[in-house]
């Protein structure tokens, strides 16, 4: 619902959750989050007793049939598999000592056209149900719960509804709402109109204005297909698996969505949303008995078993390869306008329910494409023909049969055949030579790390990971036995050294089900799309009778009236503010001075035998003209070689000895002054405790002896980085708009734009276009002199208490080996403030030892000013941002503004921007740096949305909200404030921002104290026109009103 169409398939979502290593290619550090085991000590023996019986008599419930109980020690959990007697509904519970409990229900949804019926249904079921008939209970529950996650997702062949929370009462409330929404939705016609599509007058109140297409999913999918990678991925699946449901677009093609009728939507629900077609999943440390009882009483007891006809048949294999060519829109940010073609070669693989074969092919995929030592990286990326791998590269295990794809984007059309030849030749070479043992070990080492590394969203990770396999009747428990699969993999390699080559021969060399797909830009692509949409609209309008038109006008008014009406949500369950913990748990920290001068923060945590190291180095002495190049410096620093290692050897060592080494620029706000900030670079890495000396040796070499001579490889990295930034704009346009809008509001704003904004995207485009890249490469050693030393550095380590003593020695040795400047470098900015982070001697009883001194930049002469920027991009939708300068974190008004942002989002902006305006998303938020941001995402409007932001301020100033509204906003804010923190991240607020737990507790008390008067006061004080400085930015198509307004800068 918030990011609900699995457009680039699950890869995007699962990589964010940390499941790249089994779902797609191993390229980056991926996060598996495993907690420790205590509760399972009681679970395992209790559940093992259940094996003696056939039913869950222990739970006093006889309606669920117990299938199996399986301890999975490598993931510190016990799996309980059940089925429901009356309906055949499947149920999997993963018992684990994790307080962040999760529920999900998934349905196999197999559309046979591209009207987007499963996607629109996913939206519409959440708009009201029998027990909870108020409009939009899903969004209302965001403000009535302490959920750590709420969403819904539409994949190619299933729909998933997950939520998570740490509060047992909240779990029951959300479970009740989700069950009623999925199984007993109202599916009102007006909700279908709002969420899916409708014909409506441009101005619903004026029947003389033209009829146009509107609808949230309609606009969402128009936005989705502005992304050329998405277009390519969608066509790849449609063409490679053409026989059944994968030949259509489950999210909906904007040109087909208007063919869907309300009746068809209701029919699809009736045939697909039944317990017999459902898979229920729970995870965590709450009692299974209570879950089963509630699910049966509220839902399953009201159904009888049916035989759902949703099975996806096997794709018939081809007897010869196929080729297709498609078109897309031109990329205005492409590094070379003559090189915008994409080509890939894809192979159909076996079904995903064979878990060991899927595991093997996944690892094989990573060996083929992962990192600079992989055969396809060497052959394709380093050929210089393109800017990066084609979309959907690697193993894709989301469809009934998996597939593997490899190719290049950013090539010249004339090079298509050359790329195909390289792919064929590389396959032959791998069959002949195989893989080095070290590369296989590095991959298995990475898997071991991912099983130990802990995160706060492990339940969500697991439900996403098992969804596709379980959807096609595979065994989700077998899928989770990673230890077994690794052991089996090693055994096969031992028995047959050519095991992997045989797989390549079988599935790639001798596979006739092979698709070559190419995509080239068409300058008139968007023009043609608009023309087809206009024709579709005309066809719809021409078929209307006068009575039809009158009904459309009346329905439009009815919908607008309903959207504007104050909703009674009293039917919905809710937590109270009194359910929120009044105090936070405090984290014990120790700060010591290594080598007599460098502060190191130690935080003892249950990290599962992992060590997490970070270092922060100041940019205060770096000349201003080099600042633009800091993000590039960070992205290539660990990829060009160091010491005696060339870049390939370095990549190998990083994979063998660490879970990843990353470097990133940071602009850190001060907690008490808007015009003060810290600028620097954060170095982060993690490893198994046995590998700590090796990891720190790698950092020593990177700091002391980085290599900046690999010009050819540097070119490759620059092109890939520029392509990734350009590709990311359709998904992150609202973030770019907000960064630009805040640029002139604080001294840090300009640096944020330099590091993370459209300026950086355009800079990387220019560098990638350079024929001679040496001048840029020569800047890197200059940056190194200012950054890679311990003059202005602090470090942090999170590890288990048992590891601390040895860890201190290794970190001390690393710091002693670091270089120091021969002469003291002066800061570039004259105004530097030394500010200690709080410790035992300065107000924090939980921080022991020395102080961390942060050197902050301030600009007493800074004057904020308004800037309005329109970035012209060839998209049919807009991304809008308006930012306001307010107050810093410790000011009591900051807490009021944080609550106000949530209140405005839930009670005003959601209705205006999403429901009435048709944007995919919109709202308000307050950042830690004191910038208050209004935003919209995939929005058909721009100027109208800016007017809505203004109306939201007027609404807030008028105080037209109740105490119940305020309490709901507080619940929503606290659900974010109290989100679980992984052991690896404990103490980071103190390390990076200088925030003690006492300061966070004081802020917490300010949040509790926010009142109606305080909210209207801050609305008047900061948000009104002329009160504080505003900045505006829009990314999107040409706009006549903006073009005529000289106050806007057009870029």
PDB file of N, CA, C and O in Angstrom, residues 431-492:
ATOM      1  N   UNK A 431      32.793 -22.889 -18.293  1.00  0.00           N
ATOM      2  CA  UNK A 431      32.656 -24.353 -18.357  1.00  0.00           C
ATOM      3  C   UNK A 431      34.040 -24.997 -18.420  1.00  0.00           C
ATOM      4  O   UNK A 431      34.295 -26.034 -17.787  1.00  0.00           O
ATOM      5  N   UNK A 432      34.953 -24.351 -19.135  1.00  0.00           N
ATOM      6  CA  UNK A 432      36.295 -24.900 -19.280  1.00  0.00           C
ATOM      7  C   UNK A 432      37.135 -24.719 -18.008  1.00  0.00           C
ATOM      8  O   UNK A 432      37.809 -25.648 -17.554  1.00  0.00           O
ATOM      9  N   UNK A 433      37.064 -23.520 -17.399  1.00  0.00           N
ATOM     10  CA  UNK A 433      37.994 -23.198 -16.304  1.00  0.00           C
ATOM     11  C   UNK A 433      37.391 -23.341 -14.911  1.00  0.00           C
ATOM     12  O   UNK A 433      38.133 -23.506 -13.929  1.00  0.00           O
ATOM     13  N   UNK A 434      36.091 -23.217 -14.765  1.00  0.00           N
ATOM     14  CA  UNK A 434      35.484 -23.288 -13.433  1.00  0.00           C
ATOM     15  C   UNK A 434      35.765 -22.039 -12.614  1.00  0.00           C
ATOM     16  O   UNK A 434      36.017 -20.959 -13.153  1.00  0.00           O
ATOM     17  N   UNK A 435      35.697 -22.185 -11.269  1.00  0.00           N
ATOM     18  CA  UNK A 435      35.872 -21.054 -10.357  1.00  0.00           C
ATOM     19  C   UNK A 435      37.000 -21.341  -9.373  1.00  0.00           C
ATOM     20  O   UNK A 435      37.212 -22.490  -8.974  1.00  0.00           O
ATOM     21  N   UNK A 436      37.695 -20.295  -8.942  1.00  0.00           N
ATOM     22  CA  UNK A 436      38.729 -20.452  -7.927  1.00  0.00           C
ATOM     23  C   UNK A 436      38.092 -20.825  -6.593  1.00  0.00           C
ATOM     24  O   UNK A 436      37.015 -20.336  -6.247  1.00  0.00           O
ATOM     25  N   UNK A 437      38.783 -21.660  -5.830  1.00  0.00           N
ATOM     26  CA  UNK A 437      38.270 -22.086  -4.529  1.00  0.00           C
ATOM     27  C   UNK A 437      38.010 -20.902  -3.605  1.00  0.00           C
ATOM     28  O   UNK A 437      37.037 -20.893  -2.840  1.00  0.00           O
ATOM     29  N   UNK A 438      38.908 -19.901  -3.656  1.00  0.00           N
ATOM     30  CA  UNK A 438      38.765 -18.738  -2.778  1.00  0.00           C
ATOM     31  C   UNK A 438      37.468 -17.980  -3.030  1.00  0.00           C
ATOM     32  O   UNK A 438      36.876 -17.430  -2.105  1.00  0.00           O
ATOM     33  N   UNK A 439      37.029 -17.950  -4.270  1.00  0.00           N
ATOM     34  CA  UNK A 439      35.787 -17.233  -4.581  1.00  0.00           C
ATOM     35  C   UNK A 439      34.589 -17.980  -4.007  1.00  0.00           C
ATOM     36  O   UNK A 439      33.654 -17.361  -3.484  1.00  0.00           O
ATOM     37  N   UNK A 440      34.620 -19.296  -4.072  1.00  0.00           N
ATOM     38  CA  UNK A 440      33.525 -20.087  -3.500  1.00  0.00           C
ATOM     39  C   UNK A 440      33.525 -19.927  -1.981  1.00  0.00           C
ATOM     40  O   UNK A 440      32.474 -19.740  -1.353  1.00  0.00           O
ATOM     41  N   UNK A 441      34.720 -19.958  -1.367  1.00  0.00           N
ATOM     42  CA  UNK A 441      34.816 -19.789   0.086  1.00  0.00           C
ATOM     43  C   UNK A 441      34.316 -18.416   0.512  1.00  0.00           C
ATOM     44  O   UNK A 441      33.660 -18.269   1.538  1.00  0.00           O
ATOM     45  N   UNK A 442      34.660 -17.392  -0.264  1.00  0.00           N
ATOM     46  CA  UNK A 442      34.218 -16.030   0.061  1.00  0.00           C
ATOM     47  C   UNK A 442      32.699 -15.945   0.068  1.00  0.00           C
ATOM     48  O   UNK A 442      32.091 -15.297   0.925  1.00  0.00           O
ATOM     49  N   UNK A 443      32.090 -16.640  -0.873  1.00  0.00           N
ATOM     50  CA  UNK A 443      30.634 -16.635  -0.972  1.00  0.00           C
ATOM     51  C   UNK A 443      29.992 -17.349   0.220  1.00  0.00           C
ATOM     52  O   UNK A 443      29.019 -16.866   0.805  1.00  0.00           O
ATOM     53  N   UNK A 444      30.541 -18.501   0.584  1.00  0.00           N
ATOM     54  CA  UNK A 444      30.005 -19.243   1.730  1.00  0.00           C
ATOM     55  C   UNK A 444      30.258 -18.480   3.027  1.00  0.00           C
ATOM     56  O   UNK A 444      29.436 -18.508   3.950  1.00  0.00           O
ATOM     57  N   UNK A 445      31.388 -17.784   3.090  1.00  0.00           N
ATOM     58  CA  UNK A 445      31.686 -16.944   4.259  1.00  0.00           C
ATOM     59  C   UNK A 445      30.634 -15.834   4.381  1.00  0.00           C
ATOM     60  O   UNK A 445      30.150 -15.521   5.480  1.00  0.00           O
ATOM     61  N   UNK A 446      30.269 -15.253   3.255  1.00  0.00           N
ATOM     62  CA  UNK A 446      29.254 -14.197   3.268  1.00  0.00           C
ATOM     63  C   UNK A 446      27.917 -14.748   3.764  1.00  0.00           C
ATOM     64  O   UNK A 446      27.205 -14.086   4.533  1.00  0.00           O
ATOM     65  N   UNK A 447      27.596 -15.967   3.369  1.00  0.00           N
ATOM     66  CA  UNK A 447      26.352 -16.589   3.839  1.00  0.00           C
ATOM     67  C   UNK A 447      26.395 -16.794   5.349  1.00  0.00           C
ATOM     68  O   UNK A 447      25.409 -16.563   6.045  1.00  0.00           O
ATOM     69  N   UNK A 448      27.550 -17.211   5.859  1.00  0.00           N
ATOM     70  CA  UNK A 448      27.704 -17.400   7.307  1.00  0.00           C
ATOM     71  C   UNK A 448      27.479 -16.079   8.048  1.00  0.00           C
ATOM     72  O   UNK A 448      26.789 -16.027   9.064  1.00  0.00           O
ATOM     73  N   UNK A 449      28.042 -15.002   7.519  1.00  0.00           N
ATOM     74  CA  UNK A 449      27.863 -13.685   8.146  1.00  0.00           C
ATOM     75  C   UNK A 449      26.391 -13.285   8.136  1.00  0.00           C
ATOM     76  O   UNK A 449      25.857 -12.790   9.123  1.00  0.00           O
ATOM     77  N   UNK A 450      25.735 -13.533   7.023  1.00  0.00           N
ATOM     78  CA  UNK A 450      24.339 -13.124   6.921  1.00  0.00           C
ATOM     79  C   UNK A 450      23.435 -13.916   7.854  1.00  0.00           C
ATOM     80  O   UNK A 450      22.380 -13.436   8.244  1.00  0.00           O
ATOM     81  N   UNK A 451      23.853 -15.102   8.235  1.00  0.00           N
ATOM     82  CA  UNK A 451      23.077 -15.866   9.213  1.00  0.00           C
ATOM     83  C   UNK A 451      23.319 -15.359  10.636  1.00  0.00           C
ATOM     84  O   UNK A 451      22.494 -15.551  11.510  1.00  0.00           O
ATOM     85  N   UNK A 452      24.446 -14.719  10.879  1.00  0.00           N
ATOM     86  CA  UNK A 452      24.760 -14.236  12.222  1.00  0.00           C
ATOM     87  C   UNK A 452      24.349 -12.781  12.438  1.00  0.00           C
ATOM     88  O   UNK A 452      24.013 -12.384  13.542  1.00  0.00           O
ATOM     89  N   UNK A 453      24.397 -11.995  11.379  1.00  0.00           N
ATOM     90  CA  UNK A 453      24.116 -10.566  11.481  1.00  0.00           C
ATOM     91  C   UNK A 453      22.658 -10.354  11.871  1.00  0.00           C
ATOM     92  O   UNK A 453      21.767 -11.001  11.340  1.00  0.00           O
ATOM     93  N   UNK A 454      22.410  -9.457  12.806  1.00  0.00           N
ATOM     94  CA  UNK A 454      21.061  -9.290  13.353  1.00  0.00           C
ATOM     95  C   UNK A 454      20.433  -7.985  12.897  1.00  0.00           C
ATOM     96  O   UNK A 454      21.098  -6.969  12.872  1.00  0.00           O
ATOM     97  N   UNK A 455      19.137  -8.075  12.574  1.00  0.00           N
ATOM     98  CA  UNK A 455      18.433  -6.818  12.341  1.00  0.00           C
ATOM     99  C   UNK A 455      17.114  -6.829  13.052  1.00  0.00           C
ATOM    100  O   UNK A 455      16.732  -7.814  13.650  1.00  0.00           O
ATOM    101  N   UNK A 456      16.444  -5.720  12.973  1.00  0.00           N
ATOM    102  CA  UNK A 456      15.212  -5.550  13.727  1.00  0.00           C
ATOM    103  C   UNK A 456      13.995  -6.024  12.946  1.00  0.00           C
ATOM    104  O   UNK A 456      12.903  -6.050  13.488  1.00  0.00           O
ATOM    105  N   UNK A 457      14.153  -6.373  11.690  1.00  0.00           N
ATOM    106  CA  UNK A 457      12.989  -6.728  10.855  1.00  0.00           C
ATOM    107  C   UNK A 457      13.126  -8.149  10.325  1.00  0.00           C
ATOM    108  O   UNK A 457      12.800  -8.423   9.178  1.00  0.00           O
ATOM    109  N   UNK A 458      13.601  -9.051  11.162  1.00  0.00           N
ATOM    110  CA  UNK A 458      13.870 -10.402  10.692  1.00  0.00           C
ATOM    111  C   UNK A 458      12.597 -11.133  10.276  1.00  0.00           C
ATOM    112  O   UNK A 458      12.586 -11.890   9.311  1.00  0.00           O
ATOM    113  N   UNK A 459      11.499 -10.900  11.005  1.00  0.00           N
ATOM    114  CA  UNK A 459      10.230 -11.540  10.637  1.00  0.00           C
ATOM    115  C   UNK A 459       9.779 -11.138   9.246  1.00  0.00           C
ATOM    116  O   UNK A 459       9.339 -11.973   8.444  1.00  0.00           O
ATOM    117  N   UNK A 460       9.897  -9.851   8.937  1.00  0.00           N
ATOM    118  CA  UNK A 460       9.530  -9.356   7.613  1.00  0.00           C
ATOM    119  C   UNK A 460      10.450  -9.949   6.551  1.00  0.00           C
ATOM    120  O   UNK A 460      10.013 -10.327   5.461  1.00  0.00           O
ATOM    121  N   UNK A 461      11.739 -10.044   6.876  1.00  0.00           N
ATOM    122  CA  UNK A 461      12.695 -10.658   5.963  1.00  0.00           C
ATOM    123  C   UNK A 461      12.283 -12.086   5.636  1.00  0.00           C
ATOM    124  O   UNK A 461      12.281 -12.505   4.477  1.00  0.00           O
ATOM    125  N   UNK A 462      11.904 -12.843   6.671  1.00  0.00           N
ATOM    126  CA  UNK A 462      11.565 -14.255   6.470  1.00  0.00           C
ATOM    127  C   UNK A 462      10.279 -14.434   5.677  1.00  0.00           C
ATOM    128  O   UNK A 462      10.204 -15.287   4.789  1.00  0.00           O
ATOM    129  N   UNK A 463       9.253 -13.650   5.995  1.00  0.00           N
ATOM    130  CA  UNK A 463       7.986 -13.833   5.263  1.00  0.00           C
ATOM    131  C   UNK A 463       8.173 -13.489   3.787  1.00  0.00           C
ATOM    132  O   UNK A 463       7.596 -14.134   2.909  1.00  0.00           O
ATOM    133  N   UNK A 464       9.024 -12.493   3.496  1.00  0.00           N
ATOM    134  CA  UNK A 464       9.298 -12.147   2.096  1.00  0.00           C
ATOM    135  C   UNK A 464      10.130 -13.234   1.424  1.00  0.00           C
ATOM    136  O   UNK A 464       9.923 -13.560   0.251  1.00  0.00           O
ATOM    137  N   UNK A 465      11.061 -13.811   2.179  1.00  0.00           N
ATOM    138  CA  UNK A 465      11.976 -14.817   1.631  1.00  0.00           C
ATOM    139  C   UNK A 465      11.260 -16.103   1.228  1.00  0.00           C
ATOM    140  O   UNK A 465      11.512 -16.676   0.171  1.00  0.00           O
ATOM    141  N   UNK A 466      10.316 -16.548   2.066  1.00  0.00           N
ATOM    142  CA  UNK A 466       9.649 -17.831   1.791  1.00  0.00           C
ATOM    143  C   UNK A 466       8.447 -17.681   0.862  1.00  0.00           C
ATOM    144  O   UNK A 466       7.919 -18.678   0.364  1.00  0.00           O
ATOM    145  N   UNK A 467       7.995 -16.430   0.621  1.00  0.00           N
ATOM    146  CA  UNK A 467       6.700 -16.211  -0.036  1.00  0.00           C
ATOM    147  C   UNK A 467       6.579 -16.915  -1.383  1.00  0.00           C
ATOM    148  O   UNK A 467       5.592 -17.603  -1.649  1.00  0.00           O
ATOM    149  N   UNK A 468       7.573 -16.762  -2.263  1.00  0.00           N
ATOM    150  CA  UNK A 468       7.436 -17.323  -3.616  1.00  0.00           C
ATOM    151  C   UNK A 468       7.439 -18.840  -3.608  1.00  0.00           C
ATOM    152  O   UNK A 468       6.616 -19.488  -4.262  1.00  0.00           O
ATOM    153  N   UNK A 469       8.363 -19.438  -2.872  1.00  0.00           N
ATOM    154  CA  UNK A 469       8.442 -20.900  -2.808  1.00  0.00           C
ATOM    155  C   UNK A 469       7.164 -21.486  -2.221  1.00  0.00           C
ATOM    156  O   UNK A 469       6.575 -22.428  -2.766  1.00  0.00           O
ATOM    157  N   UNK A 470       6.702 -20.928  -1.103  1.00  0.00           N
ATOM    158  CA  UNK A 470       5.484 -21.413  -0.433  1.00  0.00           C
ATOM    159  C   UNK A 470       4.272 -21.205  -1.336  1.00  0.00           C
ATOM    160  O   UNK A 470       3.355 -22.030  -1.367  1.00  0.00           O
ATOM    161  N   UNK A 471       4.275 -20.135  -2.087  1.00  0.00           N
ATOM    162  CA  UNK A 471       3.164 -19.815  -2.986  1.00  0.00           C
ATOM    163  C   UNK A 471       2.931 -20.916  -4.006  1.00  0.00           C
ATOM    164  O   UNK A 471       1.807 -21.132  -4.461  1.00  0.00           O
ATOM    165  N   UNK A 472       4.028 -21.623  -4.372  1.00  0.00           N
ATOM    166  CA  UNK A 472       3.902 -22.699  -5.365  1.00  0.00           C
ATOM    167  C   UNK A 472       4.016 -24.069  -4.700  1.00  0.00           C
ATOM    168  O   UNK A 472       4.488 -25.036  -5.323  1.00  0.00           O
ATOM    169  N   UNK A 473       3.575 -24.126  -3.436  1.00  0.00           N
ATOM    170  CA  UNK A 473       3.474 -25.381  -2.684  1.00  0.00           C
ATOM    171  C   UNK A 473       4.827 -25.996  -2.361  1.00  0.00           C
ATOM    172  O   UNK A 473       4.923 -27.200  -2.100  1.00  0.00           O
ATOM    173  N   UNK A 474       5.888 -25.185  -2.375  1.00  0.00           N
ATOM    174  CA  UNK A 474       7.179 -25.652  -1.876  1.00  0.00           C
ATOM    175  C   UNK A 474       7.163 -25.670  -0.358  1.00  0.00           C
ATOM    176  O   UNK A 474       6.250 -25.143   0.281  1.00  0.00           O
ATOM    177  N   UNK A 475       8.189 -26.282   0.220  1.00  0.00           N
ATOM    178  CA  UNK A 475       8.263 -26.418   1.673  1.00  0.00           C
ATOM    179  C   UNK A 475       9.047 -25.243   2.254  1.00  0.00           C
ATOM    180  O   UNK A 475      10.274 -25.170   2.095  1.00  0.00           O
ATOM    181  N   UNK A 476       8.380 -24.308   2.955  1.00  0.00           N
ATOM    182  CA  UNK A 476       9.090 -23.140   3.468  1.00  0.00           C
ATOM    183  C   UNK A 476      10.105 -23.507   4.550  1.00  0.00           C
ATOM    184  O   UNK A 476      11.105 -22.808   4.727  1.00  0.00           O
ATOM    185  N   UNK A 477       9.860 -24.606   5.263  1.00  0.00           N
ATOM    186  CA  UNK A 477      10.787 -25.007   6.331  1.00  0.00           C
ATOM    187  C   UNK A 477      12.102 -25.496   5.725  1.00  0.00           C
ATOM    188  O   UNK A 477      13.191 -25.150   6.199  1.00  0.00           O
ATOM    189  N   UNK A 478      12.014 -26.299   4.660  1.00  0.00           N
ATOM    190  CA  UNK A 478      13.230 -26.751   3.981  1.00  0.00           C
ATOM    191  C   UNK A 478      14.029 -25.554   3.457  1.00  0.00           C
ATOM    192  O   UNK A 478      15.256 -25.553   3.480  1.00  0.00           O
ATOM    193  N   UNK A 479      13.314 -24.558   2.984  1.00  0.00           N
ATOM    194  CA  UNK A 479      13.973 -23.358   2.455  1.00  0.00           C
ATOM    195  C   UNK A 479      14.799 -22.651   3.530  1.00  0.00           C
ATOM    196  O   UNK A 479      15.826 -22.042   3.238  1.00  0.00           O
ATOM    197  N   UNK A 480      14.340 -22.735   4.780  1.00  0.00           N
ATOM    198  CA  UNK A 480      15.023 -22.033   5.874  1.00  0.00           C
ATOM    199  C   UNK A 480      16.222 -22.800   6.423  1.00  0.00           C
ATOM    200  O   UNK A 480      17.013 -22.237   7.184  1.00  0.00           O
ATOM    201  N   UNK A 481      16.378 -24.068   6.037  1.00  0.00           N
ATOM    202  CA  UNK A 481      17.490 -24.875   6.570  1.00  0.00           C
ATOM    203  C   UNK A 481      18.771 -24.576   5.792  1.00  0.00           C
ATOM    204  O   UNK A 481      19.289 -25.397   5.030  1.00  0.00           O
ATOM    205  N   UNK A 482      19.285 -23.386   6.016  1.00  0.00           N
ATOM    206  CA  UNK A 482      20.448 -22.934   5.247  1.00  0.00           C
ATOM    207  C   UNK A 482      21.694 -23.744   5.574  1.00  0.00           C
ATOM    208  O   UNK A 482      22.537 -23.986   4.712  1.00  0.00           O
ATOM    209  N   UNK A 483      21.801 -24.164   6.829  1.00  0.00           N
ATOM    210  CA  UNK A 483      22.954 -24.985   7.218  1.00  0.00           C
ATOM    211  C   UNK A 483      23.009 -26.270   6.426  1.00  0.00           C
ATOM    212  O   UNK A 483      24.071 -26.677   5.930  1.00  0.00           O
ATOM    213  N   UNK A 484      21.858 -26.942   6.291  1.00  0.00           N
ATOM    214  CA  UNK A 484      21.779 -28.179   5.504  1.00  0.00           C
ATOM    215  C   UNK A 484      22.173 -27.940   4.051  1.00  0.00           C
ATOM    216  O   UNK A 484      22.901 -28.729   3.448  1.00  0.00           O
ATOM    217  N   UNK A 485      21.671 -26.837   3.500  1.00  0.00           N
ATOM    218  CA  UNK A 485      21.939 -26.553   2.096  1.00  0.00           C
ATOM    219  C   UNK A 485      23.420 -26.266   1.868  1.00  0.00           C
ATOM    220  O   UNK A 485      24.002 -26.710   0.874  1.00  0.00           O
ATOM    221  N   UNK A 486      24.041 -25.524   2.799  1.00  0.00           N
ATOM    222  CA  UNK A 486      25.475 -25.253   2.672  1.00  0.00           C
ATOM    223  C   UNK A 486      26.287 -26.538   2.761  1.00  0.00           C
ATOM    224  O   UNK A 486      27.231 -26.755   1.991  1.00  0.00           O
ATOM    225  N   UNK A 487      25.907 -27.421   3.715  1.00  0.00           N
ATOM    226  CA  UNK A 487      26.635 -28.687   3.873  1.00  0.00           C
ATOM    227  C   UNK A 487      26.489 -29.547   2.620  1.00  0.00           C
ATOM    228  O   UNK A 487      27.462 -30.161   2.143  1.00  0.00           O
ATOM    229  N   UNK A 488      25.274 -29.591   2.085  1.00  0.00           N
ATOM    230  CA  UNK A 488      25.017 -30.366   0.869  1.00  0.00           C
ATOM    231  C   UNK A 488      25.819 -29.810  -0.312  1.00  0.00           C
ATOM    232  O   UNK A 488      26.381 -30.556  -1.118  1.00  0.00           O
ATOM    233  N   UNK A 489      25.888 -28.490  -0.395  1.00  0.00           N
ATOM    234  CA  UNK A 489      26.633 -27.834  -1.460  1.00  0.00           C
ATOM    235  C   UNK A 489      28.118 -28.203  -1.383  1.00  0.00           C
ATOM    236  O   UNK A 489      28.743 -28.582  -2.380  1.00  0.00           O
ATOM    237  N   UNK A 490      28.673 -28.138  -0.178  1.00  0.00           N
ATOM    238  CA  UNK A 490      30.088 -28.502   0.003  1.00  0.00           C
ATOM    239  C   UNK A 490      30.328 -29.970  -0.373  1.00  0.00           C
ATOM    240  O   UNK A 490      31.342 -30.310  -0.992  1.00  0.00           O
ATOM    241  N   UNK A 491      29.388 -30.832  -0.005  1.00  0.00           N
ATOM    242  CA  UNK A 491      29.527 -32.256  -0.297  1.00  0.00           C
ATOM    243  C   UNK A 491      29.531 -32.509  -1.805  1.00  0.00           C
ATOM    244  O   UNK A 491      30.348 -33.287  -2.311  1.00  0.00           O
ATOM    245  N   UNK A 492      28.636 -31.839  -2.527  1.00  0.00           N
ATOM    246  CA  UNK A 492      28.597 -31.997  -3.988  1.00  0.00           C
ATOM    247  C   UNK A 492      29.896 -31.527  -4.627  1.00  0.00           C
ATOM    248  O   UNK A 492      30.403 -32.165  -5.568  1.00  0.00           O
TER     249      UNK A 492
END
